[in-house]
Short mmCIF file of C-alpha atoms and ligand atoms in Angstrom, two decimals:
data_model
loop_
_atom_site.label_atom_id
_atom_site.label_comp_id
_atom_site.label_asym_id
_atom_site.label_seq_id
_atom_site.Cartn_x
_atom_site.Cartn_y
_atom_site.Cartn_z
CA UNK A 271 25.78 -8.62 42.36
CA UNK A 272 23.32 -9.81 39.60
CA UNK A 273 20.71 -7.03 39.69
CA UNK A 274 19.61 -3.57 41.21
CA UNK A 275 15.79 -2.80 41.71
CA UNK A 276 14.83 0.83 42.01
CA UNK A 277 11.32 1.82 43.36
CA UNK A 278 10.56 5.45 42.91
CA UNK A 279 7.22 7.60 42.66
CA UNK A 280 6.49 11.35 42.40
CA UNK A 281 9.81 13.32 41.64
CA UNK A 282 10.84 10.25 40.22
CA UNK A 283 11.59 11.47 36.61
CA UNK A 284 14.25 14.02 37.99
CA UNK A 285 15.72 11.39 40.53
CA UNK A 286 16.28 9.13 37.60
CA UNK A 287 17.94 11.58 35.51
CA UNK A 288 20.44 12.12 38.20
CA UNK A 289 20.78 8.44 39.52
CA UNK A 290 20.85 6.66 36.41
CA UNK A 291 22.76 9.67 34.45
CA UNK A 292 25.59 9.07 36.88
CA UNK A 293 26.32 5.58 35.72
CA UNK A 294 28.72 4.16 33.22
CA UNK A 295 27.30 2.25 30.08
CA UNK A 296 29.22 -0.81 31.70
CA UNK A 297 27.43 -0.94 34.82
CA UNK A 298 27.76 -4.60 35.59
CA UNK A 299 24.35 -6.05 36.12
CA UNK A 300 20.69 -5.03 35.01
CA UNK A 301 18.91 -2.35 36.93
CA UNK A 302 15.08 -2.94 36.78
CA UNK A 303 12.90 0.15 37.54
CA UNK A 304 9.28 1.12 39.19
CA UNK A 305 8.40 4.27 38.27
CA UNK A 306 4.57 4.78 39.24
CA UNK A 307 2.96 6.65 36.68
CA UNK A 308 -0.55 6.86 35.02
CA UNK A 309 -2.20 4.15 33.63
CA UNK A 310 -1.95 5.62 30.21
CA UNK A 311 1.62 6.96 30.09
CA UNK A 312 3.28 5.95 26.94
CA UNK A 313 6.76 4.76 26.85
CA UNK A 314 7.96 8.70 26.71
CA UNK A 315 9.86 7.71 30.01
CA UNK A 316 12.41 5.51 28.29
CA UNK A 317 12.93 7.99 25.50
CA UNK A 318 13.82 10.82 27.84
CA UNK A 319 16.12 8.67 30.20
CA UNK A 320 18.23 7.52 26.93
CA UNK A 321 19.11 10.80 26.11
CA UNK A 322 20.63 11.53 29.61
CA UNK A 323 22.22 7.76 30.15
CA UNK A 324 24.96 5.67 29.34
CA UNK A 325 22.98 3.21 29.73
CA UNK A 326 20.42 1.31 27.73
CA UNK A 327 16.97 1.98 28.85
CA UNK A 328 14.17 0.05 27.55
CA UNK A 329 10.50 -0.81 28.64
CA UNK A 330 10.46 -4.35 30.04
CA UNK A 331 8.92 -7.20 27.69
CA UNK A 332 7.80 -10.35 29.35
CA UNK A 333 9.89 -13.43 28.97
CA UNK A 334 13.68 -11.59 28.38
CA UNK A 335 16.71 -11.93 30.53
CA UNK A 336 17.77 -8.89 31.97
CA UNK A 337 21.76 -7.94 30.67
CA UNK A 338 23.91 -6.01 32.49
CA UNK A 339 24.10 -2.35 31.39
CA UNK A 340 20.48 -2.19 30.64
CA UNK A 341 17.56 -0.49 32.68
CA UNK A 342 14.02 -2.50 32.41
CA UNK A 343 11.11 0.05 32.90
CA UNK A 344 8.19 -1.18 34.05
CA UNK A 345 5.52 -0.35 31.39
CA UNK A 346 2.63 1.82 32.44
CA UNK A 347 -0.58 -0.24 33.90
CA UNK A 348 1.56 -3.69 34.01
CA UNK A 349 3.33 -5.15 37.42
CA UNK A 350 6.91 -6.07 36.17
CA UNK A 351 8.40 -9.06 38.27
CA UNK A 352 11.00 -11.39 38.36
CA UNK A 353 10.76 -14.99 37.89
CA UNK A 354 13.04 -17.17 39.75
CA UNK A 355 14.90 -18.08 36.48
CA UNK A 356 16.11 -14.44 36.32
CA UNK A 357 13.37 -13.68 33.24
CA UNK A 358 11.28 -10.49 33.54
CA UNK A 359 7.75 -11.28 33.79
CA UNK A 360 4.60 -9.00 33.32
CA UNK A 361 1.03 -8.72 34.65
CA UNK A 362 -2.35 -7.02 35.07
CA UNK A 363 -2.95 -8.04 38.64
CA UNK A 364 -4.73 -5.93 41.00
CA UNK A 365 -2.93 -2.78 41.74
CA UNK A 366 -0.91 -3.05 45.29
CA UNK A 367 -0.65 -0.34 47.63
CA UNK A 368 -2.94 1.59 44.83
CA UNK A 369 -0.03 1.60 42.36
CA UNK A 370 0.43 -0.80 39.18
CA UNK A 371 3.15 -0.73 38.37
CA UNK A 372 3.95 -1.73 42.29
CA UNK A 373 7.25 -1.57 43.90
CA UNK A 374 6.75 -4.08 46.56
CA UNK A 375 5.84 -6.48 43.53
CA UNK A 376 8.98 -6.05 41.91
CA UNK A 377 11.24 -6.04 45.16
CA UNK A 378 9.57 -9.29 46.57
CA UNK A 379 9.80 -10.94 43.41
CA UNK A 380 13.45 -9.90 42.66
CA UNK A 381 14.28 -10.78 45.84
CA UNK A 382 13.16 -14.30 45.64
CA UNK A 383 14.85 -14.57 42.30
CA UNK A 384 18.20 -12.93 43.25
CA UNK A 385 18.38 -13.38 47.03
CA UNK A 386 21.61 -11.72 47.97
CA UNK A 387 22.76 -10.74 44.87
CA UNK A 388 20.08 -8.22 44.72
CA UNK A 389 20.50 -4.41 45.84
CA UNK A 390 17.17 -2.71 46.31
CA UNK A 391 16.90 1.50 45.95
CA UNK A 392 13.79 3.29 47.29
CA UNK A 393 13.52 6.74 46.25
CA UNK A 394 11.38 9.94 46.40
CA UNK A 395 7.70 9.06 46.45
CA UNK A 396 4.41 9.81 48.01
CA UNK A 397 2.61 6.67 49.96
CA UNK A 398 4.50 3.97 51.29
CA UNK A 399 4.74 1.91 48.07
CA UNK A 400 8.02 -0.35 48.45
CA UNK A 401 8.95 -0.41 52.26
CA UNK A 402 7.95 -3.91 52.62
CA UNK A 403 9.58 -5.16 49.61
CA UNK A 404 12.42 -3.46 50.69
CA UNK A 405 12.50 -5.53 53.76
CA UNK A 406 12.14 -8.71 51.88
CA UNK A 407 14.98 -8.01 50.34
CA UNK A 408 16.85 -7.18 53.19
CA UNK A 409 15.29 -10.28 55.00
CA UNK A 410 16.82 -12.39 51.92
CA UNK A 411 20.17 -11.24 52.29
CA UNK A 412 20.22 -8.52 49.77
CA UNK A 413 21.38 -4.54 49.95
CA UNK A 414 19.37 -2.02 50.86
CA UNK A 415 19.49 1.87 50.00
CA UNK A 416 17.46 4.37 50.86
CA UNK A 417 17.51 7.96 48.99
CA UNK A 418 17.69 10.63 51.86
CA UNK A 419 14.53 12.11 52.78
CA UNK A 420 15.45 15.34 53.42
CA UNK A 421 16.80 15.70 49.40
CA UNK A 422 13.45 13.68 48.54
CA UNK A 423 10.92 15.84 46.23
CA UNK A 424 8.29 13.70 48.76
CA UNK A 425 9.79 12.03 51.63
CA UNK A 426 7.31 9.78 52.44
CA UNK A 427 7.87 6.50 50.54
CA UNK A 428 11.65 6.59 52.20
CA UNK A 429 10.59 7.71 55.37
CA UNK A 430 7.97 4.74 55.72
CA UNK A 431 10.85 2.27 54.62
CA UNK A 432 13.16 3.74 57.19
CA UNK A 433 10.26 3.19 59.36
CA UNK A 434 10.07 -0.45 58.76
CA UNK A 435 13.83 -1.40 58.60
CA UNK A 436 17.10 -0.08 59.25
CA UNK A 437 18.55 0.01 55.55
CA UNK A 438 22.44 -0.18 54.70
CA UNK A 439 22.49 3.37 53.68
CA UNK A 440 20.73 6.48 53.77
CA UNK A 441 22.42 9.01 51.25
CA UNK A 442 21.46 11.61 48.67
CA UNK A 443 21.11 10.85 44.93
CA UNK A 444 25.05 11.87 44.31
CA UNK A 445 26.04 9.26 47.18
CA UNK A 446 23.53 6.54 46.08
CA UNK A 447 25.32 6.67 42.29
CA UNK A 448 28.67 5.85 43.93
CA UNK A 449 27.50 3.10 46.73
CA UNK A 450 25.77 1.01 43.53
CA UNK A 451 29.17 1.57 41.85
CA UNK A 452 30.93 -0.15 44.87
CA UNK A 453 28.57 -2.61 46.01
CA UNK A 454 28.29 -4.14 41.96
CA UNK A 455 31.73 -3.91 41.24
CA UNK A 456 32.75 -6.07 44.06
CA UNK A 457 32.26 -9.75 43.12
CA UNK A 458 31.37 -8.78 39.72
CA UNK A 459 34.79 -9.49 37.65
CA UNK A 460 33.55 -12.40 36.06
CA UNK A 461 30.05 -10.63 34.49
CA UNK A 462 30.10 -10.37 30.96
CA UNK A 463 30.28 -6.72 29.39
CA UNK A 464 26.87 -6.03 28.39
CA UNK A 465 25.37 -6.91 25.31
CA UNK A 466 22.74 -5.39 23.29
CA UNK A 467 20.24 -6.19 21.52
CA UNK A 468 21.07 -5.30 17.84
CA UNK B 122 10.82 -18.16 57.53
CA UNK B 123 11.16 -21.17 55.16
CA UNK B 124 13.96 -20.03 52.86
CA UNK B 125 12.47 -19.34 49.13
CA UNK B 126 13.84 -22.77 47.63
CA UNK B 127 11.30 -24.60 50.07
CA UNK B 128 8.47 -22.39 49.80
CA UNK B 129 8.66 -22.83 45.70
CA UNK B 130 9.06 -26.81 46.05
CA UNK B 131 5.92 -26.81 47.96
CA UNK B 132 3.61 -24.58 45.66
CA UNK B 133 5.09 -27.05 42.67
CA UNK B 134 4.18 -29.84 44.96
CA UNK B 135 0.57 -28.20 45.57
CA UNK B 136 -0.11 -27.37 42.04
CA UNK B 137 0.50 -31.07 40.86
CA UNK B 138 -1.89 -31.98 43.55
CA UNK B 139 -4.54 -29.84 42.56
CA UNK B 140 -4.15 -30.90 38.82
CA UNK B 141 -4.39 -34.49 39.29
CA UNK B 142 -7.14 -34.14 41.89
CA UNK B 143 -9.54 -31.38 40.25
CA UNK B 144 -7.81 -31.59 36.46
CA UNK B 145 -7.20 -27.50 36.88
CA UNK B 146 -3.49 -27.03 35.35
CA UNK B 147 -1.62 -24.22 36.84
CA UNK B 148 1.35 -26.01 36.36
CA UNK B 149 2.90 -24.19 33.09
CA UNK B 150 1.65 -20.15 34.66
CA UNK B 151 4.25 -17.56 34.81
CA UNK B 152 5.43 -18.77 38.73
CA UNK B 153 6.28 -15.26 40.21
CA UNK B 154 2.72 -13.71 39.80
CA UNK B 155 1.24 -17.01 41.06
CA UNK B 156 3.17 -17.58 43.79
CA UNK B 157 2.23 -14.05 45.13
CA UNK B 158 -1.30 -14.88 44.69
CA UNK B 159 -0.97 -18.10 46.39
CA UNK B 160 1.00 -16.42 49.32
CA UNK B 161 -2.03 -13.86 49.67
CA UNK B 162 -4.15 -16.69 49.83
CA UNK B 163 -1.80 -18.54 52.39
CA UNK B 164 -1.55 -15.59 54.64
CA UNK B 165 -5.72 -15.06 54.74
CA UNK B 166 -6.44 -18.99 55.30
CA UNK B 167 -5.85 -20.50 58.36
CA UNK B 168 -2.74 -22.66 57.23
CA UNK B 169 0.72 -21.48 57.54
CA UNK B 170 2.20 -23.44 54.64
CA UNK B 171 1.61 -24.81 51.48
CA UNK B 172 2.11 -28.27 52.41
CA UNK B 173 -0.05 -27.95 55.43
CA UNK B 174 -2.64 -26.77 53.21
CA UNK B 175 -2.19 -29.06 50.94
CA UNK B 176 -4.69 -31.89 52.61
CA UNK B 177 -7.38 -29.91 52.98
CA UNK B 178 -7.25 -28.47 49.57
CA UNK B 179 -7.07 -31.73 47.63
CA UNK B 180 -9.61 -33.58 50.03
CA UNK B 181 -12.20 -30.67 50.73
CA UNK B 182 -13.52 -29.14 47.53
CA UNK B 183 -15.13 -26.01 49.00
CA UNK B 184 -11.27 -25.03 50.04
CA UNK B 185 -9.86 -26.11 46.92
CA UNK B 186 -12.54 -23.32 45.46
CA UNK B 187 -11.41 -20.69 47.96
CA UNK B 188 -7.80 -21.15 46.41
CA UNK B 189 -9.30 -21.14 42.87
CA UNK B 190 -10.58 -17.67 43.56
CA UNK B 191 -7.69 -16.43 45.02
CA UNK B 192 -5.79 -17.82 42.16
CA UNK B 193 -7.92 -16.21 38.91
CA UNK B 194 -7.05 -12.81 37.94
CA UNK B 195 -10.36 -11.79 36.01
CA UNK B 196 -9.34 -7.69 35.79
CA UNK B 197 -10.72 -6.12 32.93
CA UNK B 198 -12.49 -3.40 31.75
CA UNK B 199 -14.94 -2.44 28.56
CA UNK B 200 -12.67 -0.88 25.55
CA UNK B 201 -9.52 -1.30 27.59
CA UNK B 202 -6.08 0.12 25.58
CA UNK B 203 -8.85 2.46 23.85
CA UNK B 204 -6.30 2.76 20.88
CA UNK B 205 -6.41 -0.92 20.08
CA UNK B 206 -10.00 -0.76 19.87
CA UNK B 207 -9.69 2.43 17.37
CA UNK B 208 -7.12 0.49 15.46
CA UNK B 209 -9.87 -2.52 15.06
CA UNK B 210 -12.54 -0.09 13.99
CA UNK B 211 -10.18 1.89 11.60
CA UNK B 212 -8.09 -0.77 10.11
CA UNK B 213 -9.57 -3.94 10.49
CA UNK B 214 -13.35 -3.41 9.75
CA UNK B 215 -13.32 -2.59 6.45
CA UNK B 216 -11.59 -5.91 5.74
CA UNK B 217 -14.00 -7.71 7.99
CA UNK B 218 -16.62 -6.25 5.91
CA UNK B 219 -15.82 -8.52 2.71
CA UNK B 220 -17.21 -11.44 4.85
CA UNK B 221 -20.70 -12.21 4.58
CA UNK B 222 -20.75 -13.55 8.20
CA UNK B 223 -18.31 -12.96 10.77
CA UNK B 224 -17.16 -15.31 13.28
CA UNK B 225 -15.26 -13.41 16.19
CA UNK B 226 -13.67 -15.06 19.17
CA UNK B 227 -12.82 -13.26 22.65
CA UNK B 228 -10.45 -16.02 24.17
CA UNK B 229 -10.00 -15.54 28.13
CA UNK B 230 -12.99 -12.50 27.90
CA UNK B 231 -13.49 -12.78 32.03
CA UNK B 232 -16.53 -11.13 33.01
CA UNK B 233 -17.28 -10.12 29.49
CA UNK B 234 -16.34 -6.43 29.08
CA UNK B 235 -14.35 -6.99 26.35
CA UNK B 236 -16.65 -9.04 24.46
CA UNK B 237 -19.54 -6.14 24.72
CA UNK B 238 -17.18 -3.64 23.25
CA UNK B 239 -16.75 -5.77 20.32
CA UNK B 240 -20.48 -6.05 20.12
CA UNK B 241 -21.05 -2.41 20.61
CA UNK B 242 -18.17 -1.43 17.56
CA UNK B 243 -19.42 -4.02 15.50
CA UNK B 244 -23.23 -2.73 15.87
CA UNK B 245 -21.86 0.61 15.05
CA UNK B 246 -19.93 -0.42 12.00
CA UNK B 247 -23.30 -1.72 10.77
CA UNK B 248 -22.89 -5.52 11.19
CA UNK B 249 -26.13 -6.09 12.56
CA UNK B 250 -27.07 -9.26 12.47
CA UNK B 251 -24.17 -10.65 10.04
CA UNK B 252 -21.86 -11.47 13.12
CA UNK B 253 -21.45 -14.22 16.28
CA UNK B 254 -19.35 -13.43 19.15
CA UNK B 255 -17.76 -16.56 20.97
CA UNK B 256 -16.66 -15.36 24.60
CA UNK B 257 -14.82 -18.01 26.05
CA UNK B 258 -12.79 -18.18 29.43
CA UNK B 259 -11.78 -21.18 31.90
CA UNK B 260 -13.72 -19.45 34.66
CA UNK B 261 -17.21 -20.49 34.77
CA UNK B 262 -17.69 -17.90 37.43
CA UNK B 263 -16.96 -14.52 35.66
CA UNK B 264 -18.91 -16.32 32.68
CA UNK B 265 -21.89 -16.20 34.82
CA UNK B 266 -20.80 -12.05 34.93
CA UNK B 267 -20.15 -11.93 31.22
CA UNK B 268 -23.73 -13.49 30.55
CA UNK B 269 -26.01 -10.92 33.24
CA UNK B 270 -24.10 -7.94 31.70
CA UNK B 271 -24.18 -6.28 34.91
CA UNK B 272 -21.50 -4.03 36.11
CA UNK B 273 -20.75 -2.05 39.10
CA UNK B 274 -22.06 1.88 38.26
CA UNK B 275 -18.55 3.69 39.49
CA UNK B 276 -16.78 1.75 36.51
CA UNK B 277 -19.39 3.21 33.58
CA UNK B 278 -17.24 6.70 34.00
CA UNK B 279 -14.02 4.61 32.90
CA UNK B 280 -15.66 3.05 30.47
CA UNK B 281 -17.13 5.93 28.92
CA UNK B 282 -13.76 7.79 28.44
CA UNK B 283 -12.65 4.55 26.77
CA UNK B 284 -15.53 4.28 24.62
CA UNK B 285 -14.70 8.28 23.54
CA UNK B 286 -11.22 7.51 23.13
CA UNK B 287 -11.52 4.45 20.98
CA UNK B 288 -13.63 6.11 18.43
CA UNK B 289 -17.31 5.43 19.44
CA UNK B 290 -19.91 7.18 17.60
CA UNK B 291 -22.98 6.96 19.46
CA UNK B 292 -23.31 8.32 23.44
CA UNK B 293 -22.08 6.13 25.59
CA UNK B 294 -25.33 6.36 27.86
CA UNK B 295 -27.47 4.40 24.89
CA UNK B 296 -25.90 1.44 25.98
CA UNK B 297 -26.62 0.76 29.74
CA UNK B 298 -29.29 1.89 32.04
CA UNK B 299 -28.32 2.28 35.50
CA UNK B 300 -30.36 1.12 38.74
CA UNK B 301 -28.91 2.17 42.25
CA UNK B 302 -25.40 1.45 42.25
CA UNK B 303 -25.36 -0.89 38.98
CA UNK B 304 -25.30 -0.80 35.65
CA UNK B 305 -26.97 -3.14 33.27
CA UNK B 306 -25.96 -3.56 29.26
CA UNK B 307 -28.34 -3.70 26.75
CA UNK B 308 -29.97 -7.37 26.42
CA UNK B 309 -29.80 -6.88 22.60
CA UNK B 310 -26.07 -6.32 22.72
CA UNK B 311 -25.95 -10.31 24.05
CA UNK B 312 -27.61 -11.36 20.94
CA UNK B 313 -25.36 -12.28 18.77
CA UNK B 314 -22.98 -13.39 21.61
CA UNK B 315 -22.05 -17.17 22.42
CA UNK B 316 -20.80 -17.59 26.32
CA UNK B 317 -18.70 -21.43 26.90
CA UNK B 318 -16.08 -22.56 29.04
CA UNK B 319 -12.95 -22.99 27.37
CA UNK B 320 -9.47 -24.10 28.58
CA UNK B 321 -6.85 -22.59 26.57
CA UNK B 322 -4.26 -24.31 27.88
CA UNK B 323 -6.23 -28.37 27.23
CA UNK B 324 -9.24 -27.72 25.21
CA UNK B 325 -9.07 -27.77 21.07
CA UNK B 326 -9.46 -24.88 19.07
CA UNK B 327 -12.37 -23.25 17.44
CA UNK B 328 -12.78 -23.17 13.57
CA UNK B 329 -12.77 -20.31 10.66
CA UNK B 330 -12.48 -17.40 13.22
CA UNK B 331 -11.85 -14.02 11.22
CA UNK B 332 -10.97 -12.06 14.23
CA UNK B 333 -9.48 -14.13 17.39
CA UNK B 334 -8.78 -11.69 20.62
CA UNK B 335 -6.80 -13.22 23.22
CA UNK B 336 -5.65 -9.89 25.67
CA UNK B 337 -3.54 -10.30 28.92
CA UNK B 338 -3.99 -13.82 29.06
CA UNK B 339 -0.52 -14.94 27.62
CA UNK B 340 1.46 -12.63 29.83
CA UNK B 341 0.35 -15.30 32.72
CA UNK B 342 1.99 -18.35 30.87
CA UNK B 343 5.17 -19.64 30.93
CA UNK B 344 6.74 -19.81 27.44
CA UNK B 345 5.65 -23.55 26.50
CA UNK B 346 2.17 -22.85 27.24
CA UNK B 347 2.13 -19.10 25.31
CA UNK B 348 3.19 -21.42 22.65
CA UNK B 349 0.72 -24.28 22.90
CA UNK B 350 -1.91 -20.92 22.95
CA UNK B 351 -0.49 -19.47 20.12
CA UNK B 352 -0.46 -22.50 17.89
CA UNK B 353 -4.12 -23.09 19.17
CA UNK B 354 -4.95 -19.46 17.99
CA UNK B 355 -3.01 -19.94 14.78
CA UNK B 356 -5.43 -22.64 13.81
CA UNK B 357 -8.59 -21.12 14.46
CA UNK B 358 -8.18 -18.18 12.72
CA UNK B 359 -8.94 -18.35 8.95
CA UNK B 360 -5.79 -17.35 6.28
CA UNK B 361 -6.21 -13.25 5.88
CA UNK B 362 -7.99 -13.44 9.54
CA UNK B 363 -6.66 -10.96 12.18
CA UNK B 364 -5.30 -12.02 15.71
CA UNK B 365 -5.36 -9.34 18.59
CA UNK B 366 -3.11 -9.55 21.87
CA UNK B 367 -2.60 -7.51 24.81
CA UNK B 368 -0.07 -4.47 24.25
CA UNK B 369 2.53 -6.26 26.26
CA UNK B 370 2.30 -9.35 24.35
CA UNK B 371 3.60 -9.93 20.78
CA UNK B 372 4.28 -12.53 17.76
CA UNK B 373 8.06 -11.09 17.56
CA UNK B 374 10.78 -13.57 18.25
CA UNK B 375 8.47 -16.57 17.91
CA UNK B 376 7.78 -19.02 15.47
CA UNK B 377 4.36 -17.20 14.34
CA UNK B 378 6.17 -14.09 13.11
CA UNK B 379 6.75 -14.68 9.64
CA UNK B 380 2.77 -15.92 9.20
CA UNK B 381 1.40 -13.02 10.35
CA UNK B 382 2.08 -9.29 9.97
CA UNK B 383 1.24 -6.72 12.44
CA UNK B 384 -1.57 -4.44 11.08
CA UNK B 385 0.02 -0.72 12.51
CA UNK B 386 3.24 -1.18 14.52
CA UNK B 387 3.25 -2.03 18.41
CA UNK B 388 -0.60 -2.17 18.51
CA UNK B 389 0.28 -5.94 18.68
CA UNK B 390 -3.24 -6.76 16.24
CA UNK B 391 -2.10 -8.66 13.30
CA UNK B 392 -3.50 -10.14 10.58
CA UNK B 393 -2.51 -13.76 9.15
CA UNK B 394 -0.84 -13.94 5.91
CA UNK B 395 -2.64 -16.27 2.95
CA UNK B 396 -0.80 -19.16 2.76
C1 SAM C 151 -6.59 -10.75 33.29
S1 SAM C 151 -7.82 -10.85 32.75
C2 SAM C 151 -8.07 -11.14 30.82
C3 SAM C 151 -9.46 -10.41 30.47
C4 SAM C 151 -9.28 -9.62 29.05
N1 SAM C 151 -9.36 -10.28 28.14
C5 SAM C 151 -8.81 -8.43 29.25
O1 SAM C 151 -7.75 -7.61 28.25
O2 SAM C 151 -9.38 -7.11 29.79
C6 SAM C 151 -7.29 -13.04 32.06
C7 SAM C 151 -8.38 -14.21 32.22
O3 SAM C 151 -7.65 -15.07 31.22
C8 SAM C 151 -8.39 -16.31 32.08
N2 SAM C 151 -7.72 -17.32 31.98
C9 SAM C 151 -6.80 -17.70 33.00
N3 SAM C 151 -6.49 -18.93 32.25
C10 SAM C 151 -6.61 -19.30 31.12
C11 SAM C 151 -7.33 -20.59 30.56
N4 SAM C 151 -6.31 -21.50 30.41
N5 SAM C 151 -7.93 -20.53 29.30
C12 SAM C 151 -8.68 -19.87 29.33
N6 SAM C 151 -9.16 -18.46 29.87
C13 SAM C 151 -8.09 -18.56 30.78
C14 SAM C 151 -8.60 -15.85 32.95
O4 SAM C 151 -9.88 -16.76 33.79
C15 SAM C 151 -9.10 -14.84 33.10
O5 SAM C 151 -10.78 -14.39 32.96
#
């Protein structure tokens, strides 16, 4: 696996704390996250998550090449995209599904860039952002995971995904964490250990 | 569905053709968002692949024009990122006052909101007739909107909030008159503004700017084009002058890092050092 992409909206802070908090610092791929938020939000989310995660959490910068063991959050008011060479980019294109950042934008571009090397994870949220993107990930041969709607704070994002595709698994957060470890451990023995910028 | 590889090859061929026939150069624009916009245009067109569209795009200016409209992103607002304007007001203006006449360049001004925001700010800071704002964009259509200075009334609420957060000194309603669903900015704001088409990817720079704003334009460019544009901006800014980029566009990790100093950390407002 080359990357994990996560989309989440309402109820996201708790969900991300639980899910990302359960992953080790040596997680073998980068993790890209779109959490819906108000346009003027600060980068406070990265700070909060850093205190509860072993992983390194940061706001995504344009042109950076994502590193293993690092979580990249879409900045407020920007879409987060993946270029075909695997680098990240940002845009202020109009909102998609009323959202900027939009989960579909991340999922669709990441699917294009990573193909079978991508795991897409759709978590709690209102609305339907992320469904189409998750389907694209599946069509490109990537793996797809959806949070169990019964556990989700807001179940409409997971439910609309389930109406559109049959994902590889529907699991509660704890199950998602172990599934991510399973999926990424496979075929990643040659991935270098995470390096952090000084 | 064609494999993603084929899709990208087709996109490159189309962009190459567009450049050769029309001179519009999108070849060094960041591809992921460009590809999304192109694909959206394609689904709304009568063609099913870029290859199929190519003939029509290259031969029929009307089809090319619709493609161009689909490709450009002109999203903007007045006093976008209010803290940036507050910082200009508080930290940059005191230096700008020292110039007998001030030259400001708003590069990639879209429909003009950013340039009018600067005009309001400078008026309020007492620059009166001692400044000129050069507002440029590659897209002649948005420049027409910029010249008109007329915006949908429903956006004014957001502009007003931004203006207040940016440290505005008056009532924002002083600056426009509402008519039906439109708001027209005070024509006097335009008196010291010059609008011109300018392509950052190919045209030469402007001389002796004391402040250049180029916000949310560089994120659309590949690193090689970013380099070119930063170099162009740099040659246009006078020593001791200022450069204001978008909040996610920094000089850090570029070769200009050393010749500029950020005015306040993470505002992306930089001052050019004296040699
Ligand atoms: C997202 S808008 C940013 C508007 C404004 N600066 C702001 O931050 O709100 C990007 C603008 O850059 C312009 N642009 C794109 N490529 C350009 C180029 N090569 N030269 C000049 N302007 C360009 C577009 O036409 C568009 O109006």
